[in-house]
mmCIF file of C-alpha atoms in Angstrom:
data_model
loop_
_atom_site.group_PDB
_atom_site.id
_atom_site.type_symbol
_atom_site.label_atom_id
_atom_site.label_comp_id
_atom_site.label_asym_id
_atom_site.label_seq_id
_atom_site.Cartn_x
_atom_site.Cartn_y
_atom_site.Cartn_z
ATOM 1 C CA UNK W 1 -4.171 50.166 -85.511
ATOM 2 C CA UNK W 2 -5.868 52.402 -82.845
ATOM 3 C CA UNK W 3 -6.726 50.467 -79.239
ATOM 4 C CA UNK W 4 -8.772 51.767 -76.772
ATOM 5 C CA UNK W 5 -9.902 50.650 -73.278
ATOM 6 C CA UNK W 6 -11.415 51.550 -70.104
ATOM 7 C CA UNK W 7 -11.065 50.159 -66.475
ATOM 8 C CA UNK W 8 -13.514 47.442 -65.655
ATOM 9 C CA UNK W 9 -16.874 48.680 -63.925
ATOM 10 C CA UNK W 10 -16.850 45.081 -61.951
ATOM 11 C CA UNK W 11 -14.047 42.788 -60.687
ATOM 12 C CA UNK W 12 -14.394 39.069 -60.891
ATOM 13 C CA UNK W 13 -12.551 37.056 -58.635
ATOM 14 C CA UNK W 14 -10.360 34.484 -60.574
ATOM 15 C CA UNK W 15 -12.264 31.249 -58.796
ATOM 16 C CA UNK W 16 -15.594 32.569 -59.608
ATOM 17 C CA UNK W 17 -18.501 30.684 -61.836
ATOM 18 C CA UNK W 18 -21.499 30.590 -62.952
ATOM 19 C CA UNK W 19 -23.436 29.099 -59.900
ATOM 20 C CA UNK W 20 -22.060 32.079 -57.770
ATOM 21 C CA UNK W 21 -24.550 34.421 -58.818
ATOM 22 C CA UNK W 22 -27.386 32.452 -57.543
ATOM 23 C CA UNK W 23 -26.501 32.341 -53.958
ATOM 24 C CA UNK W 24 -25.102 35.785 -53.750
ATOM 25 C CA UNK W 25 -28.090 37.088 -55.268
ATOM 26 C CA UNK W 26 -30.228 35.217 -53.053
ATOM 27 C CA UNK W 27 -27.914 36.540 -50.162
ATOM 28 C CA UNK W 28 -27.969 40.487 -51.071
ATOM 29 C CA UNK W 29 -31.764 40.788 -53.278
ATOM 30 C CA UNK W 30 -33.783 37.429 -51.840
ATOM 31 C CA UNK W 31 -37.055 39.373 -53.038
ATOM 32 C CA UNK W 32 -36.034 39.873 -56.413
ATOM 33 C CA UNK W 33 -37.302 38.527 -59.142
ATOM 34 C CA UNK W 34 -35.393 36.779 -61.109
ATOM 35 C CA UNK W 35 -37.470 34.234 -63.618
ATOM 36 C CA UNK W 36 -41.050 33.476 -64.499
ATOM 37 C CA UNK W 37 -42.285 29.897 -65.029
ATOM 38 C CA UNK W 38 -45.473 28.967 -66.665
ATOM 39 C CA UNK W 39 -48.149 26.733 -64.878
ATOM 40 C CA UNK W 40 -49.996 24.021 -66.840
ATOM 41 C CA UNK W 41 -52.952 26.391 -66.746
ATOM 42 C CA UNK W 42 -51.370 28.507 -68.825
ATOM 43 C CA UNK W 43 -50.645 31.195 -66.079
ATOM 44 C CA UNK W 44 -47.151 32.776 -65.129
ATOM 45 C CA UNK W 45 -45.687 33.010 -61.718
ATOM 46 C CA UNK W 46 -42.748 35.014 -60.543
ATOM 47 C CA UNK W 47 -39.497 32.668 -59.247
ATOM 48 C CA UNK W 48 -37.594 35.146 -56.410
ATOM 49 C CA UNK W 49 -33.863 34.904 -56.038
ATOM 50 C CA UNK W 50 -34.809 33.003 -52.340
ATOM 51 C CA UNK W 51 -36.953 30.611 -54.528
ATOM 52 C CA UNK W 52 -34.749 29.817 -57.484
ATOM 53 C CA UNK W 53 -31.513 29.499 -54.957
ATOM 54 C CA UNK W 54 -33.485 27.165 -52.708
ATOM 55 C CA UNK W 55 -34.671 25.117 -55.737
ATOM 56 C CA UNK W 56 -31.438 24.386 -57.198
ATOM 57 C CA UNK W 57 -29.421 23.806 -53.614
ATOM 58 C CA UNK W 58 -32.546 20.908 -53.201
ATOM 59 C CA UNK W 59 -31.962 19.441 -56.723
ATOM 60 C CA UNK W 60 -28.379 19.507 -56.468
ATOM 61 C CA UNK W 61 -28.632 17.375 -53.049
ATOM 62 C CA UNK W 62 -30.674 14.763 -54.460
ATOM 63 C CA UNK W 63 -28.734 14.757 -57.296
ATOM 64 C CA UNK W 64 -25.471 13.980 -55.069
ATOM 65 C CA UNK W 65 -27.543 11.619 -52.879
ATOM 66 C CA UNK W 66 -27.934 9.612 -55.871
ATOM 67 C CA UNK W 67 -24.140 9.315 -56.681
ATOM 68 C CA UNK W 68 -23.660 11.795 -58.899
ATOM 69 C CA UNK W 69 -19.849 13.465 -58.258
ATOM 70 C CA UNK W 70 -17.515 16.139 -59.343
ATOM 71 C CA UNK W 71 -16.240 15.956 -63.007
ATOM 72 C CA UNK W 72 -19.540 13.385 -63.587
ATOM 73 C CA UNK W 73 -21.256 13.960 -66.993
ATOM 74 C CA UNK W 74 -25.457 14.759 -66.337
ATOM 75 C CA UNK W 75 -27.001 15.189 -70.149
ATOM 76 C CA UNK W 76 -30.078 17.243 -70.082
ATOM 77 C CA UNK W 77 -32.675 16.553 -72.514
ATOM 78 C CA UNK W 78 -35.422 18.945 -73.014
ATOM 79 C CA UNK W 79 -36.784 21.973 -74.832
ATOM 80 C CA UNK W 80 -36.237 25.562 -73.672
ATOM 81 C CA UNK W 81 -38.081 25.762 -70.441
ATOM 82 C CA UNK W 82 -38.318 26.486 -66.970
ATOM 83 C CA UNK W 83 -36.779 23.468 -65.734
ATOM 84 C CA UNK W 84 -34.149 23.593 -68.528
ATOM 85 C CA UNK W 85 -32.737 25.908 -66.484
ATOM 86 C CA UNK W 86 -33.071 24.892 -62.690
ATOM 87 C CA UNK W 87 -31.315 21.369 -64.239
ATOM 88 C CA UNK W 88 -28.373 23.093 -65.905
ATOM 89 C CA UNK W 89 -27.775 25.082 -62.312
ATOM 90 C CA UNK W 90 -28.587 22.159 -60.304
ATOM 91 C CA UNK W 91 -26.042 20.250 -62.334
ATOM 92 C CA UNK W 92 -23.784 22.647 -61.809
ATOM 93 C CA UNK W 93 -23.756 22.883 -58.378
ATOM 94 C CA UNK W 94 -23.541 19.315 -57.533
ATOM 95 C CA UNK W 95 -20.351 20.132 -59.519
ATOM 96 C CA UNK W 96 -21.089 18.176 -62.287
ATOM 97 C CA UNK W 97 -20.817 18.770 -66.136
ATOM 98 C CA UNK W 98 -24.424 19.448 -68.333
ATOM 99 C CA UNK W 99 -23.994 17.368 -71.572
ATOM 100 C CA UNK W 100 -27.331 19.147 -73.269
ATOM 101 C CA UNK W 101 -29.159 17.006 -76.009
ATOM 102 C CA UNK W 102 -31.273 18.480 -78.511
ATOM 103 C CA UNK W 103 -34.962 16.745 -77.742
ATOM 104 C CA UNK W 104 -35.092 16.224 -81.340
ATOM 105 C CA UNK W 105 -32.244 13.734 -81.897
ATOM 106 C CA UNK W 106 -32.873 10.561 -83.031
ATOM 107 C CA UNK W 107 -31.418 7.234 -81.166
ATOM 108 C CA UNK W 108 -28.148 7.064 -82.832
ATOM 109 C CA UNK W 109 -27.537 10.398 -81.941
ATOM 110 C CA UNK W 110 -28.414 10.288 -78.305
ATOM 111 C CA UNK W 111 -26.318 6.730 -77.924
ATOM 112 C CA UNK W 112 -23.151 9.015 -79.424
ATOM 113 C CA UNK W 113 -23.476 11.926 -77.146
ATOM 114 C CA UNK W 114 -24.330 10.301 -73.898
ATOM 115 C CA UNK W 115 -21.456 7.319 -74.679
ATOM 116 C CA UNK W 116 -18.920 9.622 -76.015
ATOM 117 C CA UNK W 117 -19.209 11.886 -72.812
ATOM 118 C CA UNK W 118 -19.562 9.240 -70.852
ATOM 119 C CA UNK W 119 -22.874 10.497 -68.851
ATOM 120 C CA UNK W 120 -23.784 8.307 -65.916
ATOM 121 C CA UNK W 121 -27.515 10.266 -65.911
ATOM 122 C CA UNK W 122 -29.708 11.756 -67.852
ATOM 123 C CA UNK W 123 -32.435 14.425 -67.457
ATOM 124 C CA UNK W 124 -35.209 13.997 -70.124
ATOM 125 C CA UNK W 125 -38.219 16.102 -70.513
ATOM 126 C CA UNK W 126 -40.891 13.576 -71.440
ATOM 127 C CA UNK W 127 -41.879 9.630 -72.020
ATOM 128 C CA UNK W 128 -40.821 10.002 -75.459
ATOM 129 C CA UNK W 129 -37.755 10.621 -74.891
ATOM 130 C CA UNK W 130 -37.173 8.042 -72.063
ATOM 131 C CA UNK W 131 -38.210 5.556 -74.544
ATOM 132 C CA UNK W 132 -35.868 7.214 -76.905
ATOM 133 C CA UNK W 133 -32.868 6.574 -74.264
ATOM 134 C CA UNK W 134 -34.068 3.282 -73.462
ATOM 135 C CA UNK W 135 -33.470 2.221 -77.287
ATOM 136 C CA UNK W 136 -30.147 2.834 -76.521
ATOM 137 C CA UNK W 137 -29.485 1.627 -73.569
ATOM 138 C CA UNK W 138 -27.915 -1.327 -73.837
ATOM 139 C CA UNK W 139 -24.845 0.757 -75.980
ATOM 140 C CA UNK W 140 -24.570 3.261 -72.504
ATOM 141 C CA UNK W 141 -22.455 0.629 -70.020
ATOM 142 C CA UNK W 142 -22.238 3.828 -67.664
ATOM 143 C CA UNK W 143 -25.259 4.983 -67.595
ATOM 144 C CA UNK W 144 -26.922 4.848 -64.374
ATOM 145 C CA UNK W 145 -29.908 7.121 -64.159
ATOM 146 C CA UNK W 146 -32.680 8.530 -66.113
ATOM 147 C CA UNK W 147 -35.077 11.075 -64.854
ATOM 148 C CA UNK W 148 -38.271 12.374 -66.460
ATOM 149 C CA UNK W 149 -39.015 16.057 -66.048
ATOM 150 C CA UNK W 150 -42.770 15.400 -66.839
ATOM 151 C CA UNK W 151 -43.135 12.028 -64.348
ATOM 152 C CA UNK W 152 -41.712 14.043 -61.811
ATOM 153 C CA UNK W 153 -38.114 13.632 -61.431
ATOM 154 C CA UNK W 154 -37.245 17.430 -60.031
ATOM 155 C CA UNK W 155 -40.142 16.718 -57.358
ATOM 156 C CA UNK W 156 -38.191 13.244 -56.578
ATOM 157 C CA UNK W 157 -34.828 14.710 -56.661
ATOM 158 C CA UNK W 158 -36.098 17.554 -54.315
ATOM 159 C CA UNK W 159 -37.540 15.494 -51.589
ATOM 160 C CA UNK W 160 -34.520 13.353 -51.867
ATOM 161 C CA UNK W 161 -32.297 16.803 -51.382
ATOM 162 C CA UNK W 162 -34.515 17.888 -48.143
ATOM 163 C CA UNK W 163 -34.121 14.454 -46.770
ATOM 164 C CA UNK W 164 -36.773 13.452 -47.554
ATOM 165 C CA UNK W 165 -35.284 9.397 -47.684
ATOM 166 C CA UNK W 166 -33.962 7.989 -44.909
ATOM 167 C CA UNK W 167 -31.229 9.634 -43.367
ATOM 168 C CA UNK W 168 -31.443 13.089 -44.201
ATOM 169 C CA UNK W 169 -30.034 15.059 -47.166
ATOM 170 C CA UNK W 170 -26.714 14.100 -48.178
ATOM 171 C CA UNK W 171 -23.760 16.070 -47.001
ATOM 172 C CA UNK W 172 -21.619 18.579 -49.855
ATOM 173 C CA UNK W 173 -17.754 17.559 -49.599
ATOM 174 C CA UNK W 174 -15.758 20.121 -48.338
ATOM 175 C CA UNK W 175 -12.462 19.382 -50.455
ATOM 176 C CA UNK W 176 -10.720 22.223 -53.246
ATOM 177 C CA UNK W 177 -13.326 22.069 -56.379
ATOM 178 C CA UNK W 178 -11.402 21.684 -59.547
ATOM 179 C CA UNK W 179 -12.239 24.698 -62.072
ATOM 180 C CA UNK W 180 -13.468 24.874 -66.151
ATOM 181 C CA UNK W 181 -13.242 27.301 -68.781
ATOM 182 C CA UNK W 182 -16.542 26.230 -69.756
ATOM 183 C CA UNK W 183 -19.888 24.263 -67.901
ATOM 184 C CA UNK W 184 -22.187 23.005 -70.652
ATOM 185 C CA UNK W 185 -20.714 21.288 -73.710
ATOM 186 C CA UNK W 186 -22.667 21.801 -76.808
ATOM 187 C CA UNK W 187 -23.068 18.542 -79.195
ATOM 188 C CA UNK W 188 -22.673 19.380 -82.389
ATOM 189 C CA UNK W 189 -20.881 16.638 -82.592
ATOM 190 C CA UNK W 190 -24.073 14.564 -82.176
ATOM 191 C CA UNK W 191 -24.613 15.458 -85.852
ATOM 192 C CA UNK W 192 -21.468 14.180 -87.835
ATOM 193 C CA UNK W 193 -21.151 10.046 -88.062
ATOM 194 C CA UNK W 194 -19.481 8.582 -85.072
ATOM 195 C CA UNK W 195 -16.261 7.284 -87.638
ATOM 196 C CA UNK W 196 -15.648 11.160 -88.065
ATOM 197 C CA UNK W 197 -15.937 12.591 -84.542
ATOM 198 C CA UNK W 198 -13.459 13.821 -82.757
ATOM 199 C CA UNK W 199 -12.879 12.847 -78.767
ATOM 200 C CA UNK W 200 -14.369 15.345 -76.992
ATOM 201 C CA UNK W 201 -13.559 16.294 -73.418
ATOM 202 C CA UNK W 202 -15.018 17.072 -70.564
ATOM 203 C CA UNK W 203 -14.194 18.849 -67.351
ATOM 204 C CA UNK W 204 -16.336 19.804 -63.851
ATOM 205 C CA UNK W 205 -16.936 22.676 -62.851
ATOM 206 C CA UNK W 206 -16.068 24.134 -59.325
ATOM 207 C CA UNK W 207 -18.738 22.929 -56.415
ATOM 208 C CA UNK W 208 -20.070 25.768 -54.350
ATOM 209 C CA UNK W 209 -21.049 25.307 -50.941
ATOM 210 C CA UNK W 210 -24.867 24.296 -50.777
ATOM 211 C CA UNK W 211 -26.145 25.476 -47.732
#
C-alpha cells in the first residue's frame, strides 16, 4: 500500500486547546470578525475577536465566582445559537467540561445525562426547559445551578465576572491545568434506557489564563 505525506504547514504546541485561539486571535487580529449574532429585531451584528474574547473571559469569571471548578461538569441546553457558543467557550475556560443536552429531550432523559455526568450547573435556553430540569430535580443531589439564557443568565454571569457583586471579579488560580483529549461530551447516551448505559467519563479541560 502506497503512503504519502507532507510536512505540516502549522505546528501545534502539545499543551494547546481549544480556548487558545480566542485570546491569541484577539491578541494578533482584535478587529476581525469572527461571528455574527442575530438581534431580536431580526437584524445581524458583527462579534470582533476583541468582543467575543472579552465576552467569554466575563462569563467564565462569573461562572468561577459562582463555584464552578476545574474538571466540574456545566450541561448546556439550547438550540444552535449565538450563545450556544459563547457558553461552550466560557465553559471551557473556567476549565470546566460542557455536558450538551439536546433541547428536545424529555425529563427522563435530562435526569440521566445531567446525573450520570454528574453536572453541578446547567445552562438552559428558555422557561421550558427550566421547568423541564426542575421536574427532575429532586433525582440531581449535585446539582447546584440553573441559568436561563432567555431570563438573562449570560447578562448575570457577566456582571458577576466584571465585579459587578461585591468584591470584585473572582481571581483565576494559577496552578498546572490538567489536559483532555476531548472538551464537550456528546449524549447519545441520553437515548438508550439507563439499565443499558454504560459509565461515561468525564475529564476538564486545561484553564487558560483569563486576563
Amino acid at each position: 500500500m502506497r503512503e504519502f505525506s507532507t510536512p505540516a504547514l502549522v505546528e501545534i504546541e502539545a499543551s494547546a486547546t481549544l480556548t487558545d485561539v480566542v485570546a491569541d486571535r484577539a491578541a494578533t487580529a482584535p478587529g476581525t470578525v469572527m461571528l455574527r449574532r442575530q438581534r431580536p429585531d431580526g437584524s445581524w451584528v458583527d462579534v470582533t475577536a476583541e468582543d467575543f474574547h472579552a465576552q467569554v473571559s466575563a462569563l467564565a469569571k462569573g461562572l468561577i465566582g459562582a463555584g464552578v471548578g476545574p474538571g466540574d461538569r456545566v450541561g448546556l441546553m439550547a438550540r444552535t445559537r449565538y450563545e450556544w457558543t459563547l457558553a461552550d467557550y466560557e465553559i471551557w475556560t473556567a476549565g470546566a467540561v460542557t455536558v450538551p443536552i439536546y433541547e428536545t429531550s424529555a425529563p427522563t432523559q435530562v435526569a440521566w445525562i445531567l446525573g450520570d455526568s454528574g453536572c453541578t450547573g446547567v445552562l438552559v435556553e428558555s422557561g421550558e426547559h427550566a421547568s423541564t430540569v426542575g421536574l427532575v430535580r429532586d433525582e440531581l443531589p449535585d446539582l447546584r445551578h440553573v441559568w436561563v439564557i432567555e431570563h438573562g443568565a449570560l447578562d448575570g454571569l457577566t456582571a458577576a465576572g466584571a465585579g459587578g457583586r461585591a468584591g470584585g471579579p473572582p481571581a483565576m488560580p494559577a496552578g498546572p491545568p490538567a489536559r483532555t483529549d476531548a472538551r464537550s461530551r456528546g449524549n447519545s447516551a441520553a437515548l438508550r434506557p439507563a439499565h443499558k448505559t454504560p459509565r461515561r467519563r468525564y475529564r476538564t479541560a486545561r484553564r487558560p489564563a483569563v486576563r
